[in-house]
mmCIF file of C-alpha atoms and ligand atoms in Angstrom:
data_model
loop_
_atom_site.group_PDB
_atom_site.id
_atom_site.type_symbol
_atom_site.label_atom_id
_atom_site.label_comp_id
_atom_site.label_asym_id
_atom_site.label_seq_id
_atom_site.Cartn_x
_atom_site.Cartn_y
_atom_site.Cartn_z
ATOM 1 C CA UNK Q 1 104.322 35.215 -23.299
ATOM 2 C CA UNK Q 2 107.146 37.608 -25.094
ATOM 3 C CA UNK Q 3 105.565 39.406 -27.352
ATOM 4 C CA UNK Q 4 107.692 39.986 -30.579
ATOM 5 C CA UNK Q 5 107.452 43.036 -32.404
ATOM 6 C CA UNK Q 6 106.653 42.710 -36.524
ATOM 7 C CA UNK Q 7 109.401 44.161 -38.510
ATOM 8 C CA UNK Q 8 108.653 44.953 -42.354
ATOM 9 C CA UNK Q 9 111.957 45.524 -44.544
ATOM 10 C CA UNK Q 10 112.646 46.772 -47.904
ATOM 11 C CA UNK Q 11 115.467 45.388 -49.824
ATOM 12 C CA UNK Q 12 115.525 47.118 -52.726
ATOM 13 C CA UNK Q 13 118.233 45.452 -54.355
ATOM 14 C CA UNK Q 14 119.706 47.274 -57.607
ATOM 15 C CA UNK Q 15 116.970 49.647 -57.641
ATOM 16 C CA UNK Q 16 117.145 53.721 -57.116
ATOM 17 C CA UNK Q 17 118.352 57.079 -58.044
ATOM 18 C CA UNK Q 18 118.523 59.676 -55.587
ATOM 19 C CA UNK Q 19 115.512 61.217 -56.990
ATOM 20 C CA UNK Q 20 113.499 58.160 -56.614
ATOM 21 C CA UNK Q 21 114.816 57.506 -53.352
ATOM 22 C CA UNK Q 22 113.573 60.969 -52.171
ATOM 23 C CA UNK Q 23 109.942 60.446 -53.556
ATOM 24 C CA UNK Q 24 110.074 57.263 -51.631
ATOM 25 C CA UNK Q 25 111.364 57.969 -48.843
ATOM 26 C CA UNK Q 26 109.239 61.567 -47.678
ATOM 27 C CA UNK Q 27 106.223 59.301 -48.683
ATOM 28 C CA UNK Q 28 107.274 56.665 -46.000
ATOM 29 C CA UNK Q 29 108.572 58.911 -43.513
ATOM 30 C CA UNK Q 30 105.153 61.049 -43.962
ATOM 31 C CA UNK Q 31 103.227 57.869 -42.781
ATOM 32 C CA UNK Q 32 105.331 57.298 -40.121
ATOM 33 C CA UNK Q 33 102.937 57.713 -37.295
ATOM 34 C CA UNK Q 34 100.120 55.591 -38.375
ATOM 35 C CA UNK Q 35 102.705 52.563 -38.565
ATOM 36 C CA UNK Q 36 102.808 50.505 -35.165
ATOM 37 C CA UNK Q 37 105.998 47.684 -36.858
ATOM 38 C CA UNK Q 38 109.433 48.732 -37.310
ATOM 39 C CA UNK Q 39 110.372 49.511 -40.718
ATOM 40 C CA UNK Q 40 113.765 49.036 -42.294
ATOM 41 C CA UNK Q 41 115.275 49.398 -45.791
ATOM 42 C CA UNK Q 42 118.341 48.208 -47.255
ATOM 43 C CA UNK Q 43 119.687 50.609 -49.670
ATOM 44 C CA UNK Q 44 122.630 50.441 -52.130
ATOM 45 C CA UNK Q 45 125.944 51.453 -50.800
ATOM 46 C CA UNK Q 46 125.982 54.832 -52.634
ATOM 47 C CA UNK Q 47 122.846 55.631 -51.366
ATOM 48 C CA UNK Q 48 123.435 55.335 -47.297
ATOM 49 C CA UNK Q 49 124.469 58.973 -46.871
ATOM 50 C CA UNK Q 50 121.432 60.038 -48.240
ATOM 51 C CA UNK Q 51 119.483 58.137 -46.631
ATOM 52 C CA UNK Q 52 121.185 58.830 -43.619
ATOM 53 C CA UNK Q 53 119.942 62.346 -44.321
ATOM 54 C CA UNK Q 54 116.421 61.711 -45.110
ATOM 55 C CA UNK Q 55 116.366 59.425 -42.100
ATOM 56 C CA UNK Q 56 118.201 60.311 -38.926
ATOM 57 C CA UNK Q 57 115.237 61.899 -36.310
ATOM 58 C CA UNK Q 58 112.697 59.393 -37.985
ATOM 59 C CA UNK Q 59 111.132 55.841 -36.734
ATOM 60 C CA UNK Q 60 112.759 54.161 -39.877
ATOM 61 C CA UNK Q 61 116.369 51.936 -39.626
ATOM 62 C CA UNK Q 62 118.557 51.548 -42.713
ATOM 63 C CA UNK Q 63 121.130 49.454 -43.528
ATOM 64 C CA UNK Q 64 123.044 47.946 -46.286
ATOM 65 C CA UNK Q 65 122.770 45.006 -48.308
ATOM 66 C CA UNK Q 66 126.093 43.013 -48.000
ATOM 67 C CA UNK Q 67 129.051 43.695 -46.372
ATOM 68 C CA UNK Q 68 132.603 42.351 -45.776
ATOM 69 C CA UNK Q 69 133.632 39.625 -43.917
ATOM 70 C CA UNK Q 70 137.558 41.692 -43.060
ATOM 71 C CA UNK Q 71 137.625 44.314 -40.634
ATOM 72 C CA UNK Q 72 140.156 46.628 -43.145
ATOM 73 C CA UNK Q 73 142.533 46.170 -45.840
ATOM 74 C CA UNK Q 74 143.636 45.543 -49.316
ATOM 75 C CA UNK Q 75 140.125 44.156 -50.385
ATOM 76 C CA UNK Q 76 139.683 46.700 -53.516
ATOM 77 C CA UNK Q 77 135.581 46.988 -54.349
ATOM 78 C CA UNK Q 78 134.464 46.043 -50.690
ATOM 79 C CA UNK Q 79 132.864 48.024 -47.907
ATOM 80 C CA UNK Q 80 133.439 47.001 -44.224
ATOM 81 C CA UNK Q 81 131.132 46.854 -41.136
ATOM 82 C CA UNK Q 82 132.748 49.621 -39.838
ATOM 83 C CA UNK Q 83 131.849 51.878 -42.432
ATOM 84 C CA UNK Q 84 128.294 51.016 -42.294
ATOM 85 C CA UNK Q 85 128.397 51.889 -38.532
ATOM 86 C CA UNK Q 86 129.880 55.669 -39.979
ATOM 87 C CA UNK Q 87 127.052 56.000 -42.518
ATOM 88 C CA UNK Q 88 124.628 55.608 -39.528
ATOM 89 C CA UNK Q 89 122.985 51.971 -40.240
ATOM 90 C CA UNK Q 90 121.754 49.959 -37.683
ATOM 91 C CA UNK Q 91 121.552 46.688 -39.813
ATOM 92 C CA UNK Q 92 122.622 44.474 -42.605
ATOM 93 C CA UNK Q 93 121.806 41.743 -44.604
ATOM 94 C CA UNK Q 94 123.683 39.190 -44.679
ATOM 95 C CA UNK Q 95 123.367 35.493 -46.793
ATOM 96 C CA UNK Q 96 120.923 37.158 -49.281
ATOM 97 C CA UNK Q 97 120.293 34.201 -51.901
ATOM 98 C CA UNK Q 98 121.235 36.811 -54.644
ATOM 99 C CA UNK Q 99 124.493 36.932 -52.937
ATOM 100 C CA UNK Q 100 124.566 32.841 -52.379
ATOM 101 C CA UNK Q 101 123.618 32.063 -55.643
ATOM 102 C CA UNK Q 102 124.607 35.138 -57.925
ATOM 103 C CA UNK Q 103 128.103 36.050 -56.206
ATOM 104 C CA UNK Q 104 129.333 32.266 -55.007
ATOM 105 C CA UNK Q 105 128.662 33.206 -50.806
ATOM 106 C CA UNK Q 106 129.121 30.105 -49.153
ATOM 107 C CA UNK Q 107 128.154 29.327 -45.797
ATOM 108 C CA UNK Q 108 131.644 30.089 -44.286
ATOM 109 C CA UNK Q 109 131.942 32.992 -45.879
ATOM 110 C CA UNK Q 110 127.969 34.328 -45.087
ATOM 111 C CA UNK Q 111 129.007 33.056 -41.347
ATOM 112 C CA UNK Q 112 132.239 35.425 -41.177
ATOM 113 C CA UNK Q 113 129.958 38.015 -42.350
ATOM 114 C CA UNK Q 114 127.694 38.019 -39.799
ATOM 115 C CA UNK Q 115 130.015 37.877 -37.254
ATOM 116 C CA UNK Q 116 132.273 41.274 -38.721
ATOM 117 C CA UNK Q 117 128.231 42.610 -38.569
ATOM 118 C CA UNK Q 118 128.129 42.042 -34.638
ATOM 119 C CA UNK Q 119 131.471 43.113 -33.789
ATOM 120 C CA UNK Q 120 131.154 46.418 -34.756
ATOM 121 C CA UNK Q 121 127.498 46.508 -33.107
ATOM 122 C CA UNK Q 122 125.434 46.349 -36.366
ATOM 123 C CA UNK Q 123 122.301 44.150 -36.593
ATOM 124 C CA UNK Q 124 123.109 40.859 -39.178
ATOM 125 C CA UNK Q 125 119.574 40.179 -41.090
ATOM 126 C CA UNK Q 126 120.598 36.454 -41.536
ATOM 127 C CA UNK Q 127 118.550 34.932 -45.145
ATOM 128 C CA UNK Q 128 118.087 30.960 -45.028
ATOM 129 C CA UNK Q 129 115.802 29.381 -48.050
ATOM 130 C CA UNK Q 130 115.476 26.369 -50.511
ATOM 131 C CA UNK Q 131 115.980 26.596 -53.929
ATOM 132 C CA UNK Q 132 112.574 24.791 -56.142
ATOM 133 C CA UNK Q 133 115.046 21.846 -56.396
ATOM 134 C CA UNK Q 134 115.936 21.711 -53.259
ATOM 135 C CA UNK Q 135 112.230 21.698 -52.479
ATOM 136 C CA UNK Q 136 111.176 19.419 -54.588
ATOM 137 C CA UNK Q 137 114.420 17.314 -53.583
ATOM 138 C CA UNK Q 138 112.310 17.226 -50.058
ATOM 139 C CA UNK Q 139 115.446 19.047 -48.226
ATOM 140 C CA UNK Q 140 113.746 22.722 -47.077
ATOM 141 C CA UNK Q 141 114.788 22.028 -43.750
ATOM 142 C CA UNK Q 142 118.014 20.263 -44.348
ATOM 143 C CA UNK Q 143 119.073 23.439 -46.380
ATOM 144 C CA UNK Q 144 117.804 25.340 -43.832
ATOM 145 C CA UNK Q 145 119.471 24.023 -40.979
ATOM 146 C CA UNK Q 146 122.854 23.908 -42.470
ATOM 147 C CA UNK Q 147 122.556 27.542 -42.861
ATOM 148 C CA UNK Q 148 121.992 28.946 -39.913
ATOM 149 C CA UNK Q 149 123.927 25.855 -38.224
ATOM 150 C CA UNK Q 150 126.967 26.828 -39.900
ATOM 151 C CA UNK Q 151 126.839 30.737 -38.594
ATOM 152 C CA UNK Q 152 125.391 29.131 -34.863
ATOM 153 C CA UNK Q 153 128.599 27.157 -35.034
ATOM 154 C CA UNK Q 154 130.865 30.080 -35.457
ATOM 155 C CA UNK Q 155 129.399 32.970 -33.234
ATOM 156 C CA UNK Q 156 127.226 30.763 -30.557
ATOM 157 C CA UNK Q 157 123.738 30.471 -30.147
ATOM 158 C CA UNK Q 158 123.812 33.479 -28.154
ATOM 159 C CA UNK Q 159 124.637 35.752 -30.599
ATOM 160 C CA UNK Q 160 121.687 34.641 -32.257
ATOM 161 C CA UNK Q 161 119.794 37.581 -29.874
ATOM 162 C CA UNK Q 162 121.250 40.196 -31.286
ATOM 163 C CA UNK Q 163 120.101 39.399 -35.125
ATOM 164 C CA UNK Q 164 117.053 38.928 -37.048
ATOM 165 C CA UNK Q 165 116.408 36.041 -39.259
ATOM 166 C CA UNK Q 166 114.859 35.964 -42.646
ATOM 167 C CA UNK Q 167 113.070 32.879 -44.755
ATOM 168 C CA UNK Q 168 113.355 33.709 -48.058
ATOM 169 C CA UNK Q 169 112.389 30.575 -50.612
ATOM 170 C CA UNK Q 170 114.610 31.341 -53.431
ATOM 171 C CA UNK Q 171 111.601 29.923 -56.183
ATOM 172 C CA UNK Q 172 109.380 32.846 -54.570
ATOM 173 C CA UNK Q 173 111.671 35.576 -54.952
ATOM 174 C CA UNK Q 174 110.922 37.847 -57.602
ATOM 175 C CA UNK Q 175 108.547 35.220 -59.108
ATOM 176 C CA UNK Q 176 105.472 36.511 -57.895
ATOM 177 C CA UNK Q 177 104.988 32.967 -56.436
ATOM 178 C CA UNK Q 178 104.592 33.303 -52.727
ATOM 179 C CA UNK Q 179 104.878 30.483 -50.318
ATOM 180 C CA UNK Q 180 101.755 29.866 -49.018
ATOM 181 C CA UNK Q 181 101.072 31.019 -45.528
ATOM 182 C CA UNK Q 182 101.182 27.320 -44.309
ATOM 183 C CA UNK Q 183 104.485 26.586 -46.401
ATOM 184 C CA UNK Q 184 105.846 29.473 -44.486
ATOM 185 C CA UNK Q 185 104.726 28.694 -41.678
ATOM 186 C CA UNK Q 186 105.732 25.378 -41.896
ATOM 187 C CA UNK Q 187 109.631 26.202 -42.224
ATOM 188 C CA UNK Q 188 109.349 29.270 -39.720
ATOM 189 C CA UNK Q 189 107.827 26.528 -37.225
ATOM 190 C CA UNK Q 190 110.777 24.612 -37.931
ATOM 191 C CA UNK Q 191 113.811 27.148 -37.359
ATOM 192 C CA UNK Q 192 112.396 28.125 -34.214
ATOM 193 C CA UNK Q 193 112.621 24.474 -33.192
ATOM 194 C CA UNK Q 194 115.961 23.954 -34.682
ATOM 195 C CA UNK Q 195 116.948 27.155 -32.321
ATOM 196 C CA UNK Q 196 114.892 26.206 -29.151
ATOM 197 C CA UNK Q 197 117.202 22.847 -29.157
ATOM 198 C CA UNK Q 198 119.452 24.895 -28.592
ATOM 199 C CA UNK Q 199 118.216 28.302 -26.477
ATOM 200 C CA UNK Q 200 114.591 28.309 -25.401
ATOM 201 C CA UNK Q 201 114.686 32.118 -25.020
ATOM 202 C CA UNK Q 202 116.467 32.905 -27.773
ATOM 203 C CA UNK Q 203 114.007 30.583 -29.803
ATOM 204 C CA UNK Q 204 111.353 32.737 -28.241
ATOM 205 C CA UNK Q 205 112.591 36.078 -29.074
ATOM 206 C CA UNK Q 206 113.725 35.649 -32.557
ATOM 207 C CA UNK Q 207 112.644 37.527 -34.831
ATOM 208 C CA UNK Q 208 112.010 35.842 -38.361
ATOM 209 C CA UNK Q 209 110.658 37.609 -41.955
ATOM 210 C CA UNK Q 210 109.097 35.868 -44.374
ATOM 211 C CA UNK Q 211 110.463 37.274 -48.152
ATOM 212 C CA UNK Q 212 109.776 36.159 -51.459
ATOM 213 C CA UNK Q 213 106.443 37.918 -53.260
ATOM 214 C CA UNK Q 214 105.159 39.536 -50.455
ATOM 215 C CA UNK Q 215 102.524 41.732 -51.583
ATOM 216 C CA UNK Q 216 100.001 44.055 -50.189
ATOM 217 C CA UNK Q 217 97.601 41.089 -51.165
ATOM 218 C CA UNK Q 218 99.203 38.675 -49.240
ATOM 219 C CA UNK Q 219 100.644 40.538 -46.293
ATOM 220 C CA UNK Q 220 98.056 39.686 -43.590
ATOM 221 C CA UNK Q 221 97.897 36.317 -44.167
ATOM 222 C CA UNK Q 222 101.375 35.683 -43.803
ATOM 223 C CA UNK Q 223 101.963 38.268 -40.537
ATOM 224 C CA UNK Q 224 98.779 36.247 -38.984
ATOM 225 C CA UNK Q 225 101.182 33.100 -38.641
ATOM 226 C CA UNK Q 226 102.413 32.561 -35.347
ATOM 227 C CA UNK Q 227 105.663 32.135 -36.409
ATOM 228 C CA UNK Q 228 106.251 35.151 -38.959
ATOM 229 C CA UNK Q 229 107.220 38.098 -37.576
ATOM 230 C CA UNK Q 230 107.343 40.713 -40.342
ATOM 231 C CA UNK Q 231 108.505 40.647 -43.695
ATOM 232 C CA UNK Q 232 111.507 41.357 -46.381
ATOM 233 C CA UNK Q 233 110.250 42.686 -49.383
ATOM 234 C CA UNK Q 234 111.624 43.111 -52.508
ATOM 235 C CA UNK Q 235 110.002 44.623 -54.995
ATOM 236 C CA UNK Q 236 106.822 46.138 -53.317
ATOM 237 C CA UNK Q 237 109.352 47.858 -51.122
ATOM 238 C CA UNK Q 238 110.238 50.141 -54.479
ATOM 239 C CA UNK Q 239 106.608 50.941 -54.276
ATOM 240 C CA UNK Q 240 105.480 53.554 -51.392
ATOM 241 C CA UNK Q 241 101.839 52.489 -51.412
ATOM 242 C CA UNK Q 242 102.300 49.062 -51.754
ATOM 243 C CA UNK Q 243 105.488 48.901 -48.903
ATOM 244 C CA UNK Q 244 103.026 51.148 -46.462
ATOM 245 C CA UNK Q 245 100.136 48.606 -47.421
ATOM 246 C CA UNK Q 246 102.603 46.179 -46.146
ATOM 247 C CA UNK Q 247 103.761 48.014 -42.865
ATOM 248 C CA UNK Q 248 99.745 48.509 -42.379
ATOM 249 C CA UNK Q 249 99.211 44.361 -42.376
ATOM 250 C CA UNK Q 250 101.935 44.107 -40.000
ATOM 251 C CA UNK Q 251 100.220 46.841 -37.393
ATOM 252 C CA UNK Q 252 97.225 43.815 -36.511
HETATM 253 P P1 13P H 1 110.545 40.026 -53.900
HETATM 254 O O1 13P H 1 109.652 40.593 -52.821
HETATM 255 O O2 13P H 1 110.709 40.927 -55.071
HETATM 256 O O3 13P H 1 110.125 38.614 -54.262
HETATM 257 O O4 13P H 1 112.019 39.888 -53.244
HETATM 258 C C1 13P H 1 112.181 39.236 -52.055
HETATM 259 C C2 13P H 1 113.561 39.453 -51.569
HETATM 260 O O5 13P H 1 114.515 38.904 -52.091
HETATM 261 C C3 13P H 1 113.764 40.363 -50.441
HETATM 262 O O6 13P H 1 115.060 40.270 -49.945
#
């Protein structure tokens, strides 16, 4: 059976300063050998040459937390793929529901995202999830699928190998309401299947994160699910002993 490796990611949104960062950072790089998972953050834009700097020779990946869907040009405030790729990141997220929701990203627009991500090499961190209406509307896998079905339709199924996926309930994010473990499981279950229809190996090898709460209380439970392969965390990821408390439930 292909075993897939756990994968804990910080998003840390808004969040930082560079001397915060560097606290952060040394404390995570300093654990470095006692964590087994791979361990990514996603920084703000400002902060990826830094990072770069406090990261390059260490276990850890970075990325960014949107990007553009255009290649180059006379798009005033944005920051391309390719530019990512110069400030040494390996991947991005991409369909964040703060970007959805907050910043009007709709599916065509997440989908030409994540395919400027792969064309310049980067690694597209694709986030799917419900709203609590859409929940309690009983559509949690209708939403779903129409998310990542409307990036599968652009780039292929294939391309689906060469990304991560993330399930990230939008009523658990920042809530401190988690899904529970089954809940997660549940919808993980559920995108594999939807991919499997489509790719059995892909299905097999994809690698999805639960987000939304995850806390070093909760952590183990959710990693122990077949179908959860790591985590993106939000605001325990601004928190060194509760993020390596996180990478530690993902060693098992
Ligand atoms: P919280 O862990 O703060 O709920 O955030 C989750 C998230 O949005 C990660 O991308």
């Amino acid at each position: 059976m292909f075993m897939r490796k756990k994968l804990v990611a910080g998003n840390w949104k808004m969040f930082g300063s560079l001397q915060r960062n560097a606290l952060l950072l040394d404390r995570i790089v300093a654990a470095g050998s006692g964590i087994s998972c791979d361990v990514a953050v996603f920084v703000p834009f400002p902060y990826l040459g830094q990072v770069q700097g406090l990261l390059t020779g260490s276990s850890l990946v970075w990325g960014a937390q949107t990007l553009s869907e255009f290649a180059e040009g006379a798009y005033t405030g944005e920051v391309s793929a390719g530019m990512l790729r110069d400030f040494g990141c390996g991947l991005v997220l991409v369909g964040h529901s703060e970007r959805r929701n907050l910043f009007g990203e709709s599916d065509s627009v997440v989908a030409a995202k994540f395919a400027a991500a792969q064309a310049v090499g980067l690694v597209p961190v694709l986030c799917v999830g419900e709203t609590l209406a859409e929940r309690e509307a009983g559509a949690t896998f209708e939403v779903v699928v129409r998310q990542l079905s409307a990036v599968v339709d652009r780039v292929g199924i294939a391309a689906m190998n060469k990304a991560v996926l993330a399930y990230e309930p939008v009523w658990a994010i920042g809530t401190g309401v988690t899904a529970s473990p089954h809940q997660a499981q549940e919808v993980h279950a559920a995108v594999r299947a939807y991919l499997a229809g489509l790719d059995g190996v892909v299905a097999e090898e994809a690698r999805i994160l639960y987000g939304g709460s995850v806390k070093p209380g909760n952590a183990a439970e959710l990693f122990a699910q077949p179908d959860i392969d790591g985590g993106l965390v939000g605001g325990a990821a601004l928190v060194a002993d509760d993020f390596l408390a996180i990478c530690q439930a993902a060693n098992r």
